Short mmCIF file of C-alpha atoms and ligand atoms in Angstrom, two decimals:
data_model
loop_
_atom_site.label_atom_id
_atom_site.label_comp_id
_atom_site.label_asym_id
_atom_site.label_seq_id
_atom_site.Cartn_x
_atom_site.Cartn_y
_atom_site.Cartn_z
CA MET A 1 -173.45 117.67 37.84
CA SER A 2 -176.41 119.85 36.96
CA ARG A 3 -175.79 122.15 34.00
CA THR A 4 -178.38 124.60 35.30
CA ARG A 5 -176.66 125.22 38.65
CA GLU A 6 -174.52 128.31 38.72
CA TRP A 7 -170.78 127.66 39.04
CA ARG A 8 -169.62 129.88 41.88
CA GLY A 9 -165.92 129.53 41.18
CA ALA A 10 -162.98 127.81 42.80
CA GLY A 11 -161.97 130.55 45.21
CA GLY A 12 -160.04 133.80 45.39
CA PRO A 13 -156.34 134.59 45.72
CA GLU A 14 -156.20 133.36 49.33
CA VAL A 15 -157.21 129.87 48.16
CA TRP A 16 -154.44 129.87 45.55
CA ASP A 17 -151.93 131.25 48.03
CA ARG A 18 -152.63 128.24 50.27
CA ARG A 19 -152.42 125.85 47.34
CA ALA A 20 -149.20 127.12 45.76
CA ALA A 21 -146.88 124.34 46.99
CA SER A 22 -149.23 121.44 46.27
CA TYR A 23 -150.21 122.90 42.91
CA HIS A 24 -146.61 123.02 41.82
CA ARG A 25 -146.25 119.28 42.55
CA GLN A 26 -149.01 118.26 40.12
CA LEU A 27 -147.78 120.23 37.11
CA ARG A 28 -146.85 117.12 35.16
CA LEU A 29 -150.59 116.35 34.82
CA GLU A 30 -151.08 119.49 32.77
CA ARG A 31 -147.75 119.68 30.97
CA HIS A 32 -148.90 117.96 27.75
CA ALA A 33 -151.94 120.18 27.37
CA VAL A 34 -149.93 123.36 27.97
CA ARG A 35 -147.41 122.19 25.36
CA ALA A 36 -150.23 121.53 22.87
CA ALA A 37 -151.68 124.99 23.57
CA LEU A 38 -148.34 126.71 22.98
CA GLU A 39 -147.95 124.80 19.72
CA LEU A 40 -151.35 126.10 18.60
CA LEU A 41 -150.51 129.65 19.68
CA ALA A 42 -147.07 129.56 18.04
CA PRO A 43 -145.86 132.89 19.51
CA GLN A 44 -143.25 134.63 17.37
CA PRO A 45 -140.07 136.34 18.68
CA ASN A 46 -141.38 139.82 17.83
CA GLU A 47 -144.74 139.32 19.54
CA ARG A 48 -145.95 140.62 22.91
CA LEU A 49 -147.41 137.72 24.85
CA LEU A 50 -149.69 137.68 27.89
CA ASP A 51 -149.77 134.67 30.21
CA ALA A 52 -153.12 135.18 31.94
CA GLY A 53 -153.36 133.38 35.28
CA ALA A 54 -149.74 132.29 35.02
CA GLY A 55 -149.74 130.37 38.31
CA THR A 56 -146.34 128.90 39.09
CA GLY A 57 -145.19 129.38 35.50
CA GLU A 58 -145.60 126.11 33.58
CA ALA A 59 -146.21 127.90 30.27
CA LEU A 60 -143.34 130.32 30.98
CA ARG A 61 -140.94 127.44 31.62
CA GLN A 62 -141.90 125.78 28.36
CA LEU A 63 -141.70 129.05 26.44
CA ALA A 64 -138.33 130.00 27.92
CA ARG A 65 -136.83 126.78 26.50
CA ALA A 66 -137.97 127.61 22.95
CA ARG A 67 -135.23 128.76 20.61
CA ASP A 68 -137.39 131.52 19.07
CA ARG A 69 -139.16 132.58 22.23
CA PRO A 70 -141.02 135.89 22.32
CA ARG A 71 -138.96 138.81 23.55
CA ALA A 72 -141.78 140.41 25.58
CA VAL A 73 -143.89 138.30 27.91
CA THR A 74 -146.13 139.53 30.73
CA ALA A 75 -147.35 137.04 33.31
CA VAL A 76 -150.30 138.06 35.49
CA ASP A 77 -151.94 136.27 38.38
CA PHE A 78 -153.87 137.38 41.46
CA SER A 79 -152.05 135.06 43.91
CA PRO A 80 -148.74 136.39 45.29
CA ARG A 81 -147.66 132.92 46.43
CA MET A 82 -148.28 131.34 43.05
CA LEU A 83 -146.27 134.11 41.40
CA ALA A 84 -143.50 133.65 43.98
CA ARG A 85 -142.88 130.22 42.43
CA LEU A 86 -142.30 131.54 38.92
CA PRO A 87 -138.95 130.61 37.42
CA GLY A 88 -136.33 133.31 36.85
CA LEU A 89 -137.59 135.21 33.84
CA PRO A 90 -135.53 136.10 30.74
CA ILE A 91 -134.80 139.79 30.15
CA GLY A 92 -137.89 141.53 28.80
CA TRP A 93 -140.31 139.19 30.59
CA THR A 94 -142.23 140.53 33.58
CA SER A 95 -144.74 139.31 36.13
CA GLU A 96 -147.44 141.28 37.85
CA LEU A 97 -150.07 140.77 40.50
CA ALA A 98 -153.37 141.43 38.71
CA ASP A 99 -156.91 140.18 38.38
CA LEU A 100 -158.08 138.95 34.98
CA ARG A 101 -161.35 140.77 35.53
CA GLU A 102 -159.44 144.05 35.34
CA ILE A 103 -156.16 143.66 33.48
CA PRO A 104 -154.02 146.75 34.15
CA ARG A 105 -152.92 147.28 30.55
CA PRO A 106 -154.11 149.61 27.78
CA ASP A 107 -156.18 148.32 24.87
CA ALA A 108 -154.31 146.28 22.24
CA SER A 109 -151.22 145.76 24.42
CA PHE A 110 -150.61 142.16 23.27
CA ASP A 111 -150.40 140.14 20.07
CA ALA A 112 -151.17 136.82 21.70
CA ALA A 113 -152.31 135.41 25.03
CA ILE A 114 -152.47 132.08 26.78
CA ALA A 115 -155.02 131.34 29.53
CA SER A 116 -154.23 127.82 30.67
CA TYR A 117 -156.25 126.14 33.39
CA VAL A 118 -157.77 129.37 34.64
CA LEU A 119 -161.06 130.24 32.89
CA HIS A 120 -162.89 127.22 34.33
CA LEU A 121 -162.07 128.46 37.86
CA LEU A 122 -163.94 131.73 37.49
CA PRO A 123 -167.50 132.07 38.73
CA SER A 124 -169.91 131.86 35.76
CA ARG A 125 -170.73 135.56 36.06
CA ASP A 126 -167.04 136.55 35.90
CA LEU A 127 -166.12 134.49 32.83
CA PRO A 128 -167.54 137.03 30.33
CA VAL A 129 -165.82 139.84 32.23
CA ALA A 130 -162.40 138.16 32.03
CA LEU A 131 -162.87 137.24 28.35
CA SER A 132 -163.89 140.76 27.53
CA GLU A 133 -160.74 142.02 29.27
CA LEU A 134 -158.60 139.53 27.32
CA ARG A 135 -160.21 140.72 24.11
CA ARG A 136 -159.61 144.36 25.04
CA VAL A 137 -155.89 143.92 25.73
CA LEU A 138 -155.32 141.92 22.51
CA ARG A 139 -154.79 143.82 19.29
CA PRO A 140 -157.31 143.26 16.47
CA GLY A 141 -156.43 139.91 14.91
CA GLY A 142 -154.61 138.89 18.10
CA ARG A 143 -154.71 135.26 19.22
CA LEU A 144 -155.90 133.65 22.43
CA VAL A 145 -155.32 130.04 23.35
CA THR A 146 -157.27 128.57 26.24
CA VAL A 147 -156.82 125.29 28.09
CA THR A 148 -159.66 123.99 30.24
CA PRO A 149 -160.48 120.64 31.78
CA ALA A 150 -163.31 119.26 29.67
CA VAL A 151 -165.34 116.11 29.09
CA PRO A 152 -164.22 114.46 25.82
CA PRO A 153 -166.94 113.23 23.45
CA SER A 154 -166.09 109.53 23.90
CA GLY A 155 -163.66 106.95 25.26
CA LEU A 156 -162.22 106.15 28.66
CA ALA A 157 -161.15 109.78 29.13
CA ARG A 158 -164.82 110.76 28.94
CA ARG A 159 -165.60 108.55 31.93
CA VAL A 160 -162.58 109.83 33.86
CA ALA A 161 -163.53 113.45 33.12
CA ALA A 162 -167.13 112.88 34.24
CA VAL A 163 -165.88 111.58 37.62
CA LEU A 164 -163.56 114.59 37.99
CA GLU A 165 -166.42 116.94 37.13
CA ARG A 166 -168.65 115.46 39.83
CA ALA A 167 -165.82 115.87 42.34
CA ALA A 168 -165.42 119.55 41.37
CA TRP A 169 -169.10 120.30 41.96
CA ALA A 170 -169.03 118.41 45.27
CA SER A 171 -166.09 120.45 46.62
CA PRO A 172 -165.45 123.61 44.57
CA VAL A 173 -162.84 125.10 46.90
CA HIS A 174 -160.74 121.93 47.15
CA LEU A 175 -161.38 120.34 43.76
CA GLY A 176 -162.70 123.23 41.67
CA GLY A 177 -159.59 123.00 39.51
CA LEU A 178 -161.17 119.87 37.98
CA HIS A 179 -164.34 121.68 36.89
CA ALA A 180 -165.03 121.08 33.18
CA LEU A 181 -165.58 123.99 30.81
CA ASP A 182 -166.03 123.99 27.05
CA PRO A 183 -165.30 127.67 26.42
CA HIS A 184 -166.70 127.90 22.86
CA ALA A 185 -169.95 129.68 23.71
CA ALA A 186 -168.28 132.14 26.09
CA LEU A 187 -165.50 132.87 23.58
CA ALA A 188 -168.02 133.57 20.82
CA ALA A 189 -170.11 135.78 23.11
CA ALA A 190 -166.97 137.79 23.96
CA GLY A 191 -166.18 138.35 20.27
CA PHE A 192 -163.56 135.65 19.67
CA SER A 193 -163.63 133.32 16.67
CA ALA A 194 -162.50 129.78 17.44
CA ARG A 195 -160.00 128.55 14.83
CA THR A 196 -158.51 125.25 16.01
CA VAL A 197 -159.33 122.78 18.74
CA ARG A 198 -157.16 120.08 20.23
CA TRP A 199 -158.08 117.49 22.82
CA ASN A 200 -155.48 116.29 25.25
CA VAL A 201 -156.00 113.16 27.32
CA SER A 202 -152.50 112.74 28.81
CA GLY A 203 -152.99 114.00 32.34
CA TYR A 204 -156.22 115.93 32.89
CA PRO A 205 -158.66 115.46 29.99
CA SER A 206 -158.43 118.97 28.55
CA LEU A 207 -159.52 121.07 25.62
CA CYS A 208 -157.19 123.57 23.93
CA VAL A 209 -158.94 126.19 21.80
CA LEU A 210 -157.13 128.70 19.62
CA SER A 211 -159.23 131.79 18.84
CA THR A 212 -158.69 135.12 17.18
CA ARG A 213 -160.05 138.47 18.17
C1 SAM B 1 -154.94 126.16 38.05
S1 SAM B 1 -153.78 127.46 38.15
C2 SAM B 1 -153.10 127.48 36.50
C3 SAM B 1 -151.80 128.17 36.43
C4 SAM B 1 -151.09 128.13 35.08
N1 SAM B 1 -151.79 128.86 34.06
C5 SAM B 1 -150.86 126.70 34.66
O1 SAM B 1 -151.36 126.30 33.60
O2 SAM B 1 -150.15 126.00 35.39
C6 SAM B 1 -154.87 128.84 38.12
C7 SAM B 1 -154.20 130.16 38.41
O3 SAM B 1 -155.10 131.20 38.06
C8 SAM B 1 -155.06 132.19 39.05
N2 SAM B 1 -156.34 132.91 38.99
C9 SAM B 1 -157.56 132.43 39.23
N3 SAM B 1 -158.49 133.38 39.07
C10 SAM B 1 -157.80 134.51 38.72
C11 SAM B 1 -158.20 135.84 38.43
N4 SAM B 1 -159.48 136.22 38.47
N5 SAM B 1 -157.25 136.73 38.11
C12 SAM B 1 -155.93 136.37 38.09
N6 SAM B 1 -155.51 135.13 38.35
C13 SAM B 1 -156.44 134.20 38.66
C14 SAM B 1 -154.80 131.45 40.34
O4 SAM B 1 -154.21 132.29 41.31
C15 SAM B 1 -153.85 130.35 39.88
O5 SAM B 1 -152.51 130.75 39.99
#
């Protein structure tokens, strides 16, 4: 679990295409953290929301059930088979095959964005690129909430997370989804200001960070 080794990432779209069915079956392990992240983000009905690395749509499902859900939501992901498992989307919500390193939207297209369980998958060198893209497509003052597996400061969850982290380094393509990332430094370097942090230890030990641009 060397901190000096370079994280080479958890694989490209073909890896996620292969994983789509099994990924969908483990969603309950991330559900609490995604809910906590959406509470922090608190998207309003008149806001344009980006779901970055939407996967099979856990955040979209939770958002769609909200009484005051946003009218305009764009879900992007680079895996066609993950996107194929999205739920039916409400009118005004769209999905698109796209890479977070080059988001096909003009500057300031969104008021808020969620990136849940995706930033920790990116190779270290690509993380600043994706964060800079997220910053570009958010309007000034726009909000970004991130969810990443992380190692809590103490408690049993800390020991569990440390085991998961070792497994991720041992087999990045199969278990890279468990790789721990505290995104604070990368967020600050990309020009985000962290506002609120919430730990979640139901399911994967995870860190939710709400930042503003
Ligand atoms: C672990 S899943 C998380 C999905 C969803 N956000 C959730 O919380 O359930 C990660 C998703 O990010 C996507 N992904 C990874 N790297 C990406 C990139 N560079 N651009 C777009 N999507 C990416 C994968 O295809 C996969 O669907």
